[in-house]
CSV table of C-alpha atoms in Angstrom, one decimal:
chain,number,residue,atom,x,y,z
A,13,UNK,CA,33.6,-11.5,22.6
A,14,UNK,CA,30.3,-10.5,22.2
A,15,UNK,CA,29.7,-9.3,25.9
A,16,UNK,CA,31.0,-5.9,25.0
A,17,UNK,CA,28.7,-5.1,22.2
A,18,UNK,CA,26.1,-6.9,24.3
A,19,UNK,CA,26.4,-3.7,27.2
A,20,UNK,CA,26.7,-1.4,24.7
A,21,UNK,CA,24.0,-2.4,22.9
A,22,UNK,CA,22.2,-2.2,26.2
A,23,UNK,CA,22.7,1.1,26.8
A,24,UNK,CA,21.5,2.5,23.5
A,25,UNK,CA,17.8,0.1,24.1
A,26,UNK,CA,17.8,2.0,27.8
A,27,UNK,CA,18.6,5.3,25.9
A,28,UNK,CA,15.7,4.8,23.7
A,29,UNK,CA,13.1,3.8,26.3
A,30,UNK,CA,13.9,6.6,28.5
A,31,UNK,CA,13.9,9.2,25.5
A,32,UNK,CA,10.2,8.2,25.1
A,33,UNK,CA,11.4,6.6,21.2
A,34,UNK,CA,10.9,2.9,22.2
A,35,UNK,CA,8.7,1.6,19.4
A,36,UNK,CA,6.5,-1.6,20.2
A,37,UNK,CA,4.8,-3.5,17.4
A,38,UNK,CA,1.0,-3.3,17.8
A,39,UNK,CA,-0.3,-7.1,17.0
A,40,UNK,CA,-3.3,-6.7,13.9
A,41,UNK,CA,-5.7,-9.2,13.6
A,42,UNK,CA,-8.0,-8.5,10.5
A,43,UNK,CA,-7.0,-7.5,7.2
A,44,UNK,CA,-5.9,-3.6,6.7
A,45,UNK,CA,-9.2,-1.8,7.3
A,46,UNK,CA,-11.0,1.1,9.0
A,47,UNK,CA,-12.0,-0.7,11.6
A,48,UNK,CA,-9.4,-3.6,13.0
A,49,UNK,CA,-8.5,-6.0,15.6
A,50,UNK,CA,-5.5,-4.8,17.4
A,51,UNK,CA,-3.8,-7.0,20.4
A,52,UNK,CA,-1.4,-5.1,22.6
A,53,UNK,CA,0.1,-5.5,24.1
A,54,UNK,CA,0.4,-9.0,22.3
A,55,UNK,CA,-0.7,-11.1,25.2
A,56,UNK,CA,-3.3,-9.1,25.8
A,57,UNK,CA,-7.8,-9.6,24.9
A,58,UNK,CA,-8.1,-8.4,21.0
A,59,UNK,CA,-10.0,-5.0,20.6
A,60,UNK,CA,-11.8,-2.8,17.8
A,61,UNK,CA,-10.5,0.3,17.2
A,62,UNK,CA,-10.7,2.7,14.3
A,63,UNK,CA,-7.8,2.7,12.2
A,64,UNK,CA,-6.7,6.8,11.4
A,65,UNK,CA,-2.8,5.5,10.8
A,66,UNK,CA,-2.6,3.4,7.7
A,67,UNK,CA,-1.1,4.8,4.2
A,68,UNK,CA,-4.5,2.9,2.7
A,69,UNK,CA,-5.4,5.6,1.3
A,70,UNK,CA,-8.2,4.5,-0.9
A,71,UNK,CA,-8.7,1.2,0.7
A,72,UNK,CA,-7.8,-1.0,-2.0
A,73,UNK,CA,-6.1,-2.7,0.6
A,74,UNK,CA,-8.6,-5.7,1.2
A,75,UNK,CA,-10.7,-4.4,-2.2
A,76,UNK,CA,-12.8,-8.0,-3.5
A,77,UNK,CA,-11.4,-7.4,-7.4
A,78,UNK,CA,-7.6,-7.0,-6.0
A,79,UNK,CA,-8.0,-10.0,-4.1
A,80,UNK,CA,-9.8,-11.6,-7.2
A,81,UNK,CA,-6.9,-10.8,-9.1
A,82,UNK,CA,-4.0,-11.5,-6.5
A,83,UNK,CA,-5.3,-15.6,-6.8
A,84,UNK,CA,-5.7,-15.7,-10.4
A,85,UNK,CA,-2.4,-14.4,-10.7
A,86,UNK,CA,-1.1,-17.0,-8.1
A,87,UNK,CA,-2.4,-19.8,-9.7
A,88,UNK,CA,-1.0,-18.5,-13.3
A,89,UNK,CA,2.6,-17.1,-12.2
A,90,UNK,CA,3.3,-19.3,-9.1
A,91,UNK,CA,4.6,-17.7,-5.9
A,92,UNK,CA,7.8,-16.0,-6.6
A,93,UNK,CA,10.7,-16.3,-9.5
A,94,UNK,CA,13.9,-17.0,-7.4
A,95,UNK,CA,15.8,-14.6,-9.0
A,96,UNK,CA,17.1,-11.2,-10.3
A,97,UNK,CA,15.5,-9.4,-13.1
A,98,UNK,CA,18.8,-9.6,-15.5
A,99,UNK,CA,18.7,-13.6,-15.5
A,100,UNK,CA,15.5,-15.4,-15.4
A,101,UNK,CA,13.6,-12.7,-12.9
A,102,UNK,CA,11.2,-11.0,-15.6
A,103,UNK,CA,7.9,-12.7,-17.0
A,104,UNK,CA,5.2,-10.3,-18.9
A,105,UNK,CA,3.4,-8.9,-15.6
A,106,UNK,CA,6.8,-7.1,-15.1
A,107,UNK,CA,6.9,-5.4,-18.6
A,108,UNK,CA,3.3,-5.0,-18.3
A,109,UNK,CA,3.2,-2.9,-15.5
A,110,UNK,CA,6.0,-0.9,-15.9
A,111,UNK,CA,4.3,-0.2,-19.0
A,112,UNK,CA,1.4,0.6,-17.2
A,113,UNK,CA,3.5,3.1,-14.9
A,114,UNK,CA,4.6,5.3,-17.7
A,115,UNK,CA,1.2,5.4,-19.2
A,116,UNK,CA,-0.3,6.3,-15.9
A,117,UNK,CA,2.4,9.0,-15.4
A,118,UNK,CA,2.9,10.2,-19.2
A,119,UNK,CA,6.7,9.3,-18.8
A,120,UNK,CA,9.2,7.3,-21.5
A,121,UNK,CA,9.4,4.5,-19.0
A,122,UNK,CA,9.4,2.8,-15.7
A,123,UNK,CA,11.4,0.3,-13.8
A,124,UNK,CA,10.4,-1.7,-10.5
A,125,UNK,CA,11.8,-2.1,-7.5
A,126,UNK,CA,11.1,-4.5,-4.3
A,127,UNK,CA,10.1,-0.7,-2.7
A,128,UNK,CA,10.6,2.8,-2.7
A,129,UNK,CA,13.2,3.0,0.0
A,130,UNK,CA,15.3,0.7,-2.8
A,131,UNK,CA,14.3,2.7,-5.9
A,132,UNK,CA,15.6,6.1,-3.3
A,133,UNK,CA,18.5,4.1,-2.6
A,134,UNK,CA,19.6,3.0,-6.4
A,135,UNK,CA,18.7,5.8,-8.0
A,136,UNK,CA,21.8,8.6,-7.3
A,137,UNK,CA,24.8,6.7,-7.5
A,138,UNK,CA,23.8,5.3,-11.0
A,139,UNK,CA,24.6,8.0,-12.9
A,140,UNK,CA,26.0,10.6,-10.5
A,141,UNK,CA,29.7,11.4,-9.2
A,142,UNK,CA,32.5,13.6,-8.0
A,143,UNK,CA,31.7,16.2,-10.8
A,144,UNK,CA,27.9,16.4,-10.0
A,145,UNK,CA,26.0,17.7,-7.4
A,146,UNK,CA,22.4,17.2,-5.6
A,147,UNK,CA,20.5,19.6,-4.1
A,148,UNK,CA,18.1,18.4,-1.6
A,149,UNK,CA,15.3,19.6,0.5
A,150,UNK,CA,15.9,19.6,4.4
A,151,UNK,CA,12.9,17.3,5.3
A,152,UNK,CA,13.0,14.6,2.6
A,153,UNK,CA,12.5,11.5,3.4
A,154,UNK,CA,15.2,8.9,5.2
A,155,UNK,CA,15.6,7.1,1.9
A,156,UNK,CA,16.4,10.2,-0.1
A,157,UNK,CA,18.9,11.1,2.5
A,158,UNK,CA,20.4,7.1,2.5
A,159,UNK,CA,20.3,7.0,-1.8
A,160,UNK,CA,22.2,10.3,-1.5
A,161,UNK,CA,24.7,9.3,1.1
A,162,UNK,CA,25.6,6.3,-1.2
A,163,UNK,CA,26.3,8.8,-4.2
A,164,UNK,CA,29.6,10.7,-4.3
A,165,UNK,CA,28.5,13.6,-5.7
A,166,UNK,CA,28.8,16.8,-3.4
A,167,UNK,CA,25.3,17.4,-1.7
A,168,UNK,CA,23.7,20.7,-0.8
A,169,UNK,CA,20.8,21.0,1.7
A,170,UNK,CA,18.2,23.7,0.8
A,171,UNK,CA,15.7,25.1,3.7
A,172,UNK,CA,12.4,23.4,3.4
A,173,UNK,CA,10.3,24.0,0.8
A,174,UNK,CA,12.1,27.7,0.1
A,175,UNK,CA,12.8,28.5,-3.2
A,176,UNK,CA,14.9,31.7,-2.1
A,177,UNK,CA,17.2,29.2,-0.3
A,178,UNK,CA,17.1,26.4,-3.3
A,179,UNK,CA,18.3,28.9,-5.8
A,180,UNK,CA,21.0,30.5,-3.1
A,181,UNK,CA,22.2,26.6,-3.2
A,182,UNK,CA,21.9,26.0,-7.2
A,183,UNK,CA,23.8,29.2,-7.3
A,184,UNK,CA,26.7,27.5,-5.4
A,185,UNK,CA,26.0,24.6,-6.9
A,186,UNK,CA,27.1,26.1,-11.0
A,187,UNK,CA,29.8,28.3,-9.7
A,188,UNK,CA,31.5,25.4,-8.1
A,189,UNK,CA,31.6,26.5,-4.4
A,190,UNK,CA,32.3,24.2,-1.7
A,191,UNK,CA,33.2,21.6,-4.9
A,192,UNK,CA,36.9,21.8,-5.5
A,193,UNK,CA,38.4,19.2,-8.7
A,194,UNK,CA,40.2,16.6,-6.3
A,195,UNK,CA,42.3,15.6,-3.7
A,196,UNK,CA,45.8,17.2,-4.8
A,197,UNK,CA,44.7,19.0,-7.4
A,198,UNK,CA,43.5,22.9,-7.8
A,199,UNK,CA,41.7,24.4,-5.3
A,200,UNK,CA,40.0,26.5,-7.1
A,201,UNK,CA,36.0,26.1,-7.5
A,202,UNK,CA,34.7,24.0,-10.3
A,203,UNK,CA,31.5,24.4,-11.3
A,204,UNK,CA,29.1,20.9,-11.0
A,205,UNK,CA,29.1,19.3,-14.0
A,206,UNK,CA,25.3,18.1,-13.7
A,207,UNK,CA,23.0,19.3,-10.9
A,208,UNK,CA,20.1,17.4,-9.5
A,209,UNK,CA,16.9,18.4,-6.6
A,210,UNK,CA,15.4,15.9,-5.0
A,211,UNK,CA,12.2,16.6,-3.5
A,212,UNK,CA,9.1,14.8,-1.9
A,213,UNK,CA,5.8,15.5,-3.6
A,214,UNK,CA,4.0,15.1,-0.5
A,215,UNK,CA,6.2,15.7,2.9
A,216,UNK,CA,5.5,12.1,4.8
A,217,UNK,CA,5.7,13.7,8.8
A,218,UNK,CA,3.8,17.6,8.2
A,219,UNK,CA,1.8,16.2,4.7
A,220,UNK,CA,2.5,19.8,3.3
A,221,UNK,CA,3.5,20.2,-0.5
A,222,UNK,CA,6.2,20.7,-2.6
A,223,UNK,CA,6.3,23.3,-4.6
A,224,UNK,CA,6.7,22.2,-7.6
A,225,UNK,CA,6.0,25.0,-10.0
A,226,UNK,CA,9.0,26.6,-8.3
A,227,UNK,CA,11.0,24.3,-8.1
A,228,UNK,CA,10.3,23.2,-11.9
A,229,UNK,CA,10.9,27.0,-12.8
A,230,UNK,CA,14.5,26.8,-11.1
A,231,UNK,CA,15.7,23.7,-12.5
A,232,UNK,CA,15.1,25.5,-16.0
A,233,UNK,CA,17.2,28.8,-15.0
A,234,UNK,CA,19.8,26.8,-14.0
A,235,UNK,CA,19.8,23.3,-15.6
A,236,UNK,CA,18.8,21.2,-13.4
A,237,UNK,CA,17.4,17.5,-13.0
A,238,UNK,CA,14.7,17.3,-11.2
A,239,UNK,CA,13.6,14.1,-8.9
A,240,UNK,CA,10.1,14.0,-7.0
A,241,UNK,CA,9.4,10.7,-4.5
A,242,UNK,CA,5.1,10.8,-4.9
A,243,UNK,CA,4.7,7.8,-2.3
A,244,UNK,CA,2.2,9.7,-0.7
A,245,UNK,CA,0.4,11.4,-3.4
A,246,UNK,CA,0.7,8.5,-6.0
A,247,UNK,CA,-3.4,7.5,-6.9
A,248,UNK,CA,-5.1,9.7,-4.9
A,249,UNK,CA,-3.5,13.3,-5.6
A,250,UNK,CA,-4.4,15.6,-8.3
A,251,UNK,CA,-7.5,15.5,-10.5
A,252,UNK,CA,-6.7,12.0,-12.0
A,253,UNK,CA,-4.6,10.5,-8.9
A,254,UNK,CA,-1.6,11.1,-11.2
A,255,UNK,CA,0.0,12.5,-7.9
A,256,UNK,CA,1.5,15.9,-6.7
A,257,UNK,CA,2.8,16.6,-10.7
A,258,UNK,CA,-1.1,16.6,-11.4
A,259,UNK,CA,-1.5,18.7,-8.4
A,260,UNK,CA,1.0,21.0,-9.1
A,261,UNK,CA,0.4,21.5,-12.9
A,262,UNK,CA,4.0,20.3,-13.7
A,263,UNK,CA,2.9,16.9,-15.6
A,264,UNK,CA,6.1,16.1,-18.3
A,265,UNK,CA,8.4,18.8,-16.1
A,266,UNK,CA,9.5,16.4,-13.7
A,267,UNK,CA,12.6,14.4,-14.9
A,268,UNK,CA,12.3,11.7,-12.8
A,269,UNK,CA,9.6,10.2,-10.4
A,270,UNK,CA,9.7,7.4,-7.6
A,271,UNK,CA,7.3,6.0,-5.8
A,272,UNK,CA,5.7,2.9,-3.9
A,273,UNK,CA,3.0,0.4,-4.8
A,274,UNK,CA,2.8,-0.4,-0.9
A,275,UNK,CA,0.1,2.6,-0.2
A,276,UNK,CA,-2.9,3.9,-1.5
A,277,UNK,CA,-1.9,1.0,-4.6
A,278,UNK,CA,-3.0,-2.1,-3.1
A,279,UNK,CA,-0.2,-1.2,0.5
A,280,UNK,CA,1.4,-4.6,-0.1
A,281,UNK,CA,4.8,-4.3,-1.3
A,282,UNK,CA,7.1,-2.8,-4.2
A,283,UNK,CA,8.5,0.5,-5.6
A,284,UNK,CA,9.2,2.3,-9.3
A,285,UNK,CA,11.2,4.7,-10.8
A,286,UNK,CA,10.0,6.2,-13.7
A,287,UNK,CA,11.0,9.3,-16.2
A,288,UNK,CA,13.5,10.1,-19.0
A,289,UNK,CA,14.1,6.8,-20.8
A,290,UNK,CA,18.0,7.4,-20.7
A,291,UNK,CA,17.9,7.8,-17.1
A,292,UNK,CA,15.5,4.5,-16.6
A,293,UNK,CA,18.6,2.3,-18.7
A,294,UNK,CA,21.3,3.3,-17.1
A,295,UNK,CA,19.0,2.3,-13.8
A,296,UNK,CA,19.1,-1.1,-15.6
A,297,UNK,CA,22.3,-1.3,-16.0
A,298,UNK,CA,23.8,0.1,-13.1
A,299,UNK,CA,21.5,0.1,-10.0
A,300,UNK,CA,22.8,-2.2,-7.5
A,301,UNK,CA,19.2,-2.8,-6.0
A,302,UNK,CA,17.8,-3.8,-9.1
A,303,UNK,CA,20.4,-5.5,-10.4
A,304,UNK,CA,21.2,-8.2,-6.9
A,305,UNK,CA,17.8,-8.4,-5.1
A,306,UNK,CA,15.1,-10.8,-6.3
A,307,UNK,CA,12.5,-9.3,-8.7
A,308,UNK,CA,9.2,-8.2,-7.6
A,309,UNK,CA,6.5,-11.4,-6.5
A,310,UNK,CA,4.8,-11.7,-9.9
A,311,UNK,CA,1.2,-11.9,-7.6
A,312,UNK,CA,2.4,-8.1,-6.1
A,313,UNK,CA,2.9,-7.0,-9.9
A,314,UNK,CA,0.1,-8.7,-11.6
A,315,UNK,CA,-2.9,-7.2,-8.8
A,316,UNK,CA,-0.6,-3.5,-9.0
A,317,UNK,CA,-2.2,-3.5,-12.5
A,318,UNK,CA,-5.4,-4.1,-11.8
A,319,UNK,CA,-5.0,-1.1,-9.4
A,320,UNK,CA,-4.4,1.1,-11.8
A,321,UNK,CA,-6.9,-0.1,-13.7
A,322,UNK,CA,-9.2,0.9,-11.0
A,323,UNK,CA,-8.2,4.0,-11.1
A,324,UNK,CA,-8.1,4.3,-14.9
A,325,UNK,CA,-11.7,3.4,-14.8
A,326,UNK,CA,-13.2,5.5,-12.2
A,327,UNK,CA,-12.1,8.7,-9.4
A,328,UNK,CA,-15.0,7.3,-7.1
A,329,UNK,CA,-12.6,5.8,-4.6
A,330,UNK,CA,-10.2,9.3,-4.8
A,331,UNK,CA,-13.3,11.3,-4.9
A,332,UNK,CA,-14.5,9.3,-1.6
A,333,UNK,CA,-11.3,10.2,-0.2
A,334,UNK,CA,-11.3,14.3,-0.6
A,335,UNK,CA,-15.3,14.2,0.2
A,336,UNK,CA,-14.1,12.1,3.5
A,337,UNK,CA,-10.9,14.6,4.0
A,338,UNK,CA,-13.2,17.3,4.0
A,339,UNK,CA,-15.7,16.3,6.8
A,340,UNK,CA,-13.1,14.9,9.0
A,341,UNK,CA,-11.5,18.5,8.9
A,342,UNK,CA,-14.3,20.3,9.5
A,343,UNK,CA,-15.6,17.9,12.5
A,344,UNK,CA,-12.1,18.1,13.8
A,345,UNK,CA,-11.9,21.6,13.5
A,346,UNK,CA,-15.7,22.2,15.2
A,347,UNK,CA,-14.6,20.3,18.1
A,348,UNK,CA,-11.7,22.9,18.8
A,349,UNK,CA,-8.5,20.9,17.5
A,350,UNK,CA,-6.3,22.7,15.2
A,351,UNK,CA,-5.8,21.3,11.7
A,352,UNK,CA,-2.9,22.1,9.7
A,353,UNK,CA,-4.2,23.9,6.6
A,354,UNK,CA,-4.6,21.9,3.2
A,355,UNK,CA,-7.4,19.7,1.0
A,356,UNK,CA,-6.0,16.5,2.0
């Protein structure tokens, strides 16, 4: 039975090599650094190399006081809680740091998830249906696109980062084109009952911006949620690290934010959802990710707040960052390569 699947399955792996898509897995043999030990391929002599690919953005990856706190929380919370939040999955570190989230970002509240790609994928469908509608920018990232396809509310695509083309599609969105009432029922439009846009703070393939201040200004003309994933802006971006919000002078505008602990906090594991406390209850309640996967490792939570603490206490590490942006630019661009513009 399986010899059929087994060809075609085949097939799409020869597809994939010859496209020049094949992904191999490059072997690491140090902790996450600048410089690391790479085997590969796997079987192959161990070498240095510089490390230019990482999302360690302020190296706190291998940082002594997050390792310090990773074992004491080990040794007081045990290794994991075998189970989901709603039945014997949350111990203080949880509430502590989603406390710690909202504080960081100014928001109502937070919730946690196991990552981003989850908190993306239970976010829509929680409190969204047939009568709403999303509006999304064209390059978001693959869990955006995945939470959305889970949702049943109508989705609109608006050209990249163009706010003539997002109000053209909020437009469509409140007078109810392409969104008729139902199968056998009028075909005339009805307008969306709410309207959400989705956005990335910080694009993960060009690293260009959102703009936010537009975008903001929009969802005020015409009522509209708005949802920003900060993955790669969260701790480093903006004046205080408080992310592309910061950045973009829209701090308390923005609805609702995700984003990941697995980057520049720390880049082990783990995700949040934080904004409007209505919205963070019905998340709760309702969002299948949180609700049947195992809660966060209390070790991943309890060494996510002393990240933030970092952070809290000093911009040395971010300021590091932007002075180290800056050279590598300049070098880059002396040496004839061409550097898309931007500060980070």
């Amino acid at each position: 039975m399986y010899q059929r699947i087994r060809y075609d399955l085949n097939q799409e792996l020869i597809k994939i090599s010859e496209s020049g898509l094949y992904k191999e897995e490059r072997v690491i043999l140090t902790d996450q650094k600048p410089e690391i030990k790479v085997a590969y391929p796997v079987d192959a002599p161990p070498k240095k190399v510089l490390n230019f690919c990482s999302n360690n953005y302020l190296g706190l990856a291998n940082h002594p006081r997050l390792i310090e706190a990773a074992h004491q929380a080990l040794d007081h919370y045990g290794f994991g809680l075998a189970s989901v939040r709603f039945i014997c999955g949350t111990q203080d570190v949880h509430k502590r740091l989603e406390k710690k989230i909202a504080e960081f970002y100014g928001t109502e509240d937070a919730i946690l998830y196991s990552s981003c790609f989850d908190a993306n994928g239970g976010l829509f469908e929680s409190f969204l249906g047939t009568e709403d509608a999303i509006v999304t920018d064209a390059l978001n990232h693959a869990s955006i696109i995945d939470g959305i396809r889970l949702c049943k509310a109508r989705r609109f695509i608006y050209d990249h980062s163009d706010m003539k083309s997002l109000e053209t599609v909020l437009k469509r969105a409140r007078e109810g084109v392409d969104i008729w009432s139902g199968p056998g029922l009028s075909k005339e439009p009805v307008p969306a009952r709410n309207v959400l846009i989705a956005t990335d703070g910080v694009f993960s393939m060009d690293g260009d911006i959102a703009n936010l201040k537009g975008i903001v200004t929009l969802a005020k003309e015409y009522d509209a949620v708005v949802m920003v994933d900060d993955s790669h802006a969260t701790g480093f971006f903006g004046k205080r690290g408080r992310g592309s919000m910061e950045y973009c002078g829209v701090m308390g505008e923005v609805d609702i934010i995700t984003s990941t602990l697995g980057k520049a906090m720390g880049g082990a594991s783990g995700g949040f959802t934080t904004g409007r406390k209505e919205i963070i209850e019905i998340l709760r309640q309702k969002s299948r990710p949180y609700l049947f996967s195992n809660t966060l490792a209390p070790v991943i939570a309890a060494t996510s707040i002393a990240a933030f603490e970092l952070l809290d206490e000093s911009d040395h590490l971010r300021k590091q960052l932007m002075d180290n942006t800056a050279y590598f630019r300049k070098e880059m661009t002396a040496l004839g390569f061409d550097i898309e513009k931007g500060v980070h």
